[in-house]
Every structure is written in C-alpha cells, then in structure tokens.
Amino acid sequence: MRKVEGSSITSSFKCRVAVREMEHNKLETVNHCIREAARQAAASGGLLPPLIEGFLRTGEETWDGAGSGRFTLAQFNEDEVYTRATKTALRTLFRLLGDLLPAEAQVAPQVGPRNDSGEHWSDGDRACGA
C-alpha cells in the first residue's frame, strides 16, 4: 500500500511541477511579446525601448515631461513621439498575443470598438476622433 501512496504523491508532485513549468513558459512568451512590441515601436523612431516596455507593463508614461503639465517645446515634441510609439507598440502587442491564441479563436469574427455609451463606433466617429 505504501508504494501506491508514494507513487501517487510522486505523480501529484510531477503534475504540479509540469503545471508550474507551463505557467512559466507562458509568462516567458508574454514577456517576449512585450519586449518585441517595444523594440519594434522604438526602432521606427530611434526611441528608447525600455521606456516603451515600461509603458506596456505599467501604463505609466515615464519619458521627459509626460504628465507634468509643464512642457518645454522639446518635451512636448518628445511626448508626442513617444505617445505615437506606445500606440503602435500596443497594436503590435495585441497582434503578437493574438497569434498565441488557438487557431479556432483566431478565426472568430472580430468585434469593433465601442464608444462610451456601449454602441459600436461608426467610421465617421473614428474619423472625427470621437
């Protein structure tokens, strides 16, 4: 009987280890996607990838002048460039993460963005920035 118990415990332990390894691999894959999205967005404008990666991980804008309310012209321009780059990085990140989904999930029809009242935006709304 002890062999069966020991075997069961060993099997349970191996299963937990395998699950932890799978979770670690998933996290590593997501981390790779974040780094790659930041790298691609930064490369297009000669920007610093760690600043964009930091934004993708935390949502914080850590480049010069961001959120200070007081901008020099150079800081304003830099903020504009990094803001555009972070939008590009988010699109890239969503695409990379979407590629990780199972094939059946990838072929599901896409749902368009919604406005604040829960209605789908029309093309005219998007063009006006509403």
PDB file of C-alpha atoms in Angstrom:
ATOM      1  CA  MET A   1       0.000   0.000   0.000  1.00  0.00           C
ATOM      2  CA  ARG A   2       2.851   2.372   0.743  1.00  0.00           C
ATOM      3  CA  LYS A   3       4.137   2.045  -2.806  1.00  0.00           C
ATOM      4  CA  VAL A   4       0.781   3.153  -4.151  1.00  0.00           C
ATOM      5  CA  GLU A   5       0.713   6.156  -1.801  1.00  0.00           C
ATOM      6  CA  GLY A   6       4.293   7.090  -2.671  1.00  0.00           C
ATOM      7  CA  SER A   7       3.599   6.673  -6.339  1.00  0.00           C
ATOM      8  CA  SER A   8       0.503   8.839  -6.027  1.00  0.00           C
ATOM      9  CA  ILE A   9       2.415  11.550  -4.177  1.00  0.00           C
ATOM     10  CA  THR A  10       5.253  11.457  -6.696  1.00  0.00           C
ATOM     11  CA  SER A  11       2.782  11.622  -9.577  1.00  0.00           C
ATOM     12  CA  SER A  12       0.954  14.553  -7.966  1.00  0.00           C
ATOM     13  CA  PHE A  13       4.252  16.381  -7.408  1.00  0.00           C
ATOM     14  CA  LYS A  14       5.336  15.793 -11.021  1.00  0.00           C
ATOM     15  CA  CYS A  15       1.993  17.117 -12.215  1.00  0.00           C
ATOM     16  CA  ARG A  16       2.363  20.310 -10.119  1.00  0.00           C
ATOM     17  CA  VAL A  17       5.894  20.800 -11.415  1.00  0.00           C
ATOM     18  CA  ALA A  18       4.703  20.368 -15.004  1.00  0.00           C
ATOM     19  CA  VAL A  19       1.913  22.921 -14.462  1.00  0.00           C
ATOM     20  CA  ARG A  20       4.377  25.422 -12.982  1.00  0.00           C
ATOM     21  CA  GLU A  21       6.713  24.921 -15.930  1.00  0.00           C
ATOM     22  CA  MET A  22       3.835  25.531 -18.362  1.00  0.00           C
ATOM     23  CA  GLU A  23       2.862  28.716 -16.494  1.00  0.00           C
ATOM     24  CA  HIS A  24       6.491  29.870 -16.539  1.00  0.00           C
ATOM     25  CA  ASN A  25       6.703  29.189 -20.286  1.00  0.00           C
ATOM     26  CA  LYS A  26       3.509  31.170 -20.885  1.00  0.00           C
ATOM     27  CA  LEU A  27       4.871  34.102 -18.879  1.00  0.00           C
ATOM     28  CA  GLU A  28       8.154  33.951 -20.770  1.00  0.00           C
ATOM     29  CA  THR A  29       6.257  34.003 -24.061  1.00  0.00           C
ATOM     30  CA  VAL A  30       4.184  37.014 -22.979  1.00  0.00           C
ATOM     31  CA  ASN A  31       7.329  38.792 -21.744  1.00  0.00           C
ATOM     32  CA  HIS A  32       8.946  38.132 -25.120  1.00  0.00           C
ATOM     33  CA  CYS A  33       5.896  39.633 -26.888  1.00  0.00           C
ATOM     34  CA  ILE A  34       6.087  42.757 -24.698  1.00  0.00           C
ATOM     35  CA  ARG A  35       9.814  43.196 -25.352  1.00  0.00           C
ATOM     36  CA  GLU A  36       9.369  42.619 -29.093  1.00  0.00           C
ATOM     37  CA  ALA A  37       6.490  45.107 -29.386  1.00  0.00           C
ATOM     38  CA  ALA A  38       8.550  47.730 -27.517  1.00  0.00           C
ATOM     39  CA  ARG A  39      11.611  47.040 -29.656  1.00  0.00           C
ATOM     40  CA  GLN A  40       9.674  47.352 -32.919  1.00  0.00           C
ATOM     41  CA  ALA A  41       7.953  50.591 -31.880  1.00  0.00           C
ATOM     42  CA  ALA A  42      11.191  52.129 -30.615  1.00  0.00           C
ATOM     43  CA  ALA A  43      13.169  51.159 -33.710  1.00  0.00           C
ATOM     44  CA  SER A  44      10.861  53.066 -36.026  1.00  0.00           C
ATOM     45  CA  GLY A  45      11.633  56.370 -34.305  1.00  0.00           C
ATOM     46  CA  GLY A  46      15.042  55.838 -32.718  1.00  0.00           C
ATOM     47  CA  LEU A  47      13.437  55.800 -29.253  1.00  0.00           C
ATOM     48  CA  LEU A  48      14.383  54.003 -26.052  1.00  0.00           C
ATOM     49  CA  PRO A  49      12.770  50.529 -25.882  1.00  0.00           C
ATOM     50  CA  PRO A  50      12.844  50.380 -22.037  1.00  0.00           C
ATOM     51  CA  LEU A  51      10.564  53.448 -21.821  1.00  0.00           C
ATOM     52  CA  ILE A  52       8.032  51.904 -24.179  1.00  0.00           C
ATOM     53  CA  GLU A  53       8.312  48.496 -22.498  1.00  0.00           C
ATOM     54  CA  GLY A  54       7.724  50.174 -19.141  1.00  0.00           C
ATOM     55  CA  PHE A  55       4.559  51.750 -20.501  1.00  0.00           C
ATOM     56  CA  LEU A  56       3.333  48.403 -21.867  1.00  0.00           C
ATOM     57  CA  ARG A  57       3.860  46.791 -18.458  1.00  0.00           C
ATOM     58  CA  THR A  58       2.534  49.561 -16.192  1.00  0.00           C
ATOM     59  CA  GLY A  59       0.661  52.135 -18.265  1.00  0.00           C
ATOM     60  CA  GLU A  60       2.960  54.828 -16.862  1.00  0.00           C
ATOM     61  CA  GLU A  61       4.424  57.449 -19.165  1.00  0.00           C
ATOM     62  CA  THR A  62       7.946  57.867 -17.842  1.00  0.00           C
ATOM     63  CA  TRP A  63       9.589  59.889 -20.616  1.00  0.00           C
ATOM     64  CA  ASP A  64      10.577  63.537 -20.052  1.00  0.00           C
ATOM     65  CA  GLY A  65       7.670  65.873 -19.478  1.00  0.00           C
ATOM     66  CA  ALA A  66       4.980  63.197 -19.545  1.00  0.00           C
ATOM     67  CA  GLY A  67       2.147  64.148 -17.211  1.00  0.00           C
ATOM     68  CA  SER A  68       3.990  67.095 -15.667  1.00  0.00           C
ATOM     69  CA  GLY A  69       1.636  69.715 -17.053  1.00  0.00           C
ATOM     70  CA  ARG A  70       4.639  71.881 -17.860  1.00  0.00           C
ATOM     71  CA  PHE A  71       6.326  71.231 -21.145  1.00  0.00           C
ATOM     72  CA  THR A  72       9.172  72.777 -22.987  1.00  0.00           C
ATOM     73  CA  LEU A  73       8.720  72.561 -26.739  1.00  0.00           C
ATOM     74  CA  ALA A  74      11.284  69.733 -26.867  1.00  0.00           C
ATOM     75  CA  GLN A  75       9.436  67.802 -24.124  1.00  0.00           C
ATOM     76  CA  PHE A  76       6.124  68.352 -25.874  1.00  0.00           C
ATOM     77  CA  ASN A  77       7.570  67.000 -29.104  1.00  0.00           C
ATOM     78  CA  GLU A  78       9.162  64.047 -27.315  1.00  0.00           C
ATOM     79  CA  ASP A  79       5.886  63.267 -25.543  1.00  0.00           C
ATOM     80  CA  GLU A  80       4.055  63.306 -28.876  1.00  0.00           C
ATOM     81  CA  VAL A  81       6.612  60.949 -30.450  1.00  0.00           C
ATOM     82  CA  TYR A  82       6.521  58.502 -27.508  1.00  0.00           C
ATOM     83  CA  THR A  83       2.715  58.611 -27.353  1.00  0.00           C
ATOM     84  CA  ARG A  84       2.521  57.628 -31.022  1.00  0.00           C
ATOM     85  CA  ALA A  85       5.126  54.905 -30.448  1.00  0.00           C
ATOM     86  CA  THR A  86       3.230  53.463 -27.475  1.00  0.00           C
ATOM     87  CA  LYS A  87       0.044  53.275 -29.550  1.00  0.00           C
ATOM     88  CA  THR A  88       1.975  51.400 -32.218  1.00  0.00           C
ATOM     89  CA  ALA A  89       3.502  49.155 -29.552  1.00  0.00           C
ATOM     90  CA  LEU A  90       0.058  48.344 -28.130  1.00  0.00           C
ATOM     91  CA  ARG A  91      -1.242  47.380 -31.574  1.00  0.00           C
ATOM     92  CA  THR A  92       1.825  45.203 -32.138  1.00  0.00           C
ATOM     93  CA  LEU A  93       1.495  43.620 -28.696  1.00  0.00           C
ATOM     94  CA  PHE A  94      -2.172  42.767 -29.267  1.00  0.00           C
ATOM     95  CA  ARG A  95      -1.289  41.215 -32.633  1.00  0.00           C
ATOM     96  CA  LEU A  96       1.556  39.168 -31.110  1.00  0.00           C
ATOM     97  CA  LEU A  97      -0.626  38.000 -28.231  1.00  0.00           C
ATOM     98  CA  GLY A  98      -3.441  37.197 -30.649  1.00  0.00           C
ATOM     99  CA  ASP A  99      -1.046  34.957 -32.546  1.00  0.00           C
ATOM    100  CA  LEU A 100      -0.720  32.885 -29.358  1.00  0.00           C
ATOM    101  CA  LEU A 101      -4.426  32.044 -29.327  1.00  0.00           C
ATOM    102  CA  PRO A 102      -5.615  28.659 -30.573  1.00  0.00           C
ATOM    103  CA  ALA A 103      -6.486  28.590 -34.283  1.00  0.00           C
ATOM    104  CA  GLU A 104     -10.245  28.366 -33.645  1.00  0.00           C
ATOM    105  CA  ALA A 105     -10.130  31.536 -31.541  1.00  0.00           C
ATOM    106  CA  GLN A 106      -8.163  33.362 -34.227  1.00  0.00           C
ATOM    107  CA  VAL A 107     -10.812  32.728 -36.881  1.00  0.00           C
ATOM    108  CA  ALA A 108     -13.679  34.061 -34.725  1.00  0.00           C
ATOM    109  CA  PRO A 109     -15.185  37.288 -36.130  1.00  0.00           C
ATOM    110  CA  GLN A 110     -13.703  40.468 -34.693  1.00  0.00           C
ATOM    111  CA  VAL A 111     -15.818  42.833 -32.644  1.00  0.00           C
ATOM    112  CA  GLY A 112     -15.436  46.514 -33.426  1.00  0.00           C
ATOM    113  CA  PRO A 113     -14.605  49.104 -30.762  1.00  0.00           C
ATOM    114  CA  ARG A 114     -17.442  50.623 -28.738  1.00  0.00           C
ATOM    115  CA  ASN A 115     -17.933  54.206 -27.656  1.00  0.00           C
ATOM    116  CA  ASP A 116     -18.620  55.293 -24.055  1.00  0.00           C
ATOM    117  CA  SER A 117     -22.356  54.579 -24.371  1.00  0.00           C
ATOM    118  CA  GLY A 118     -21.678  50.973 -25.408  1.00  0.00           C
ATOM    119  CA  GLU A 119     -22.600  51.443 -29.072  1.00  0.00           C
ATOM    120  CA  HIS A 120     -20.273  50.399 -31.871  1.00  0.00           C
ATOM    121  CA  TRP A 121     -18.402  53.318 -33.381  1.00  0.00           C
ATOM    122  CA  SER A 122     -19.181  54.163 -36.947  1.00  0.00           C
ATOM    123  CA  ASP A 123     -16.378  55.017 -39.363  1.00  0.00           C
ATOM    124  CA  GLY A 124     -17.438  58.681 -39.159  1.00  0.00           C
ATOM    125  CA  ASP A 125     -16.999  58.680 -35.370  1.00  0.00           C
ATOM    126  CA  ARG A 126     -13.454  57.315 -35.678  1.00  0.00           C
ATOM    127  CA  ALA A 127     -12.515  59.853 -38.338  1.00  0.00           C
ATOM    128  CA  CYS A 128     -13.625  62.704 -36.068  1.00  0.00           C
ATOM    129  CA  GLY A 129     -11.737  61.322 -33.067  1.00  0.00           C
ATOM    130  CA  ALA A 130     -14.967  60.884 -31.075  1.00  0.00           C
TER     131      ALA A 130
END
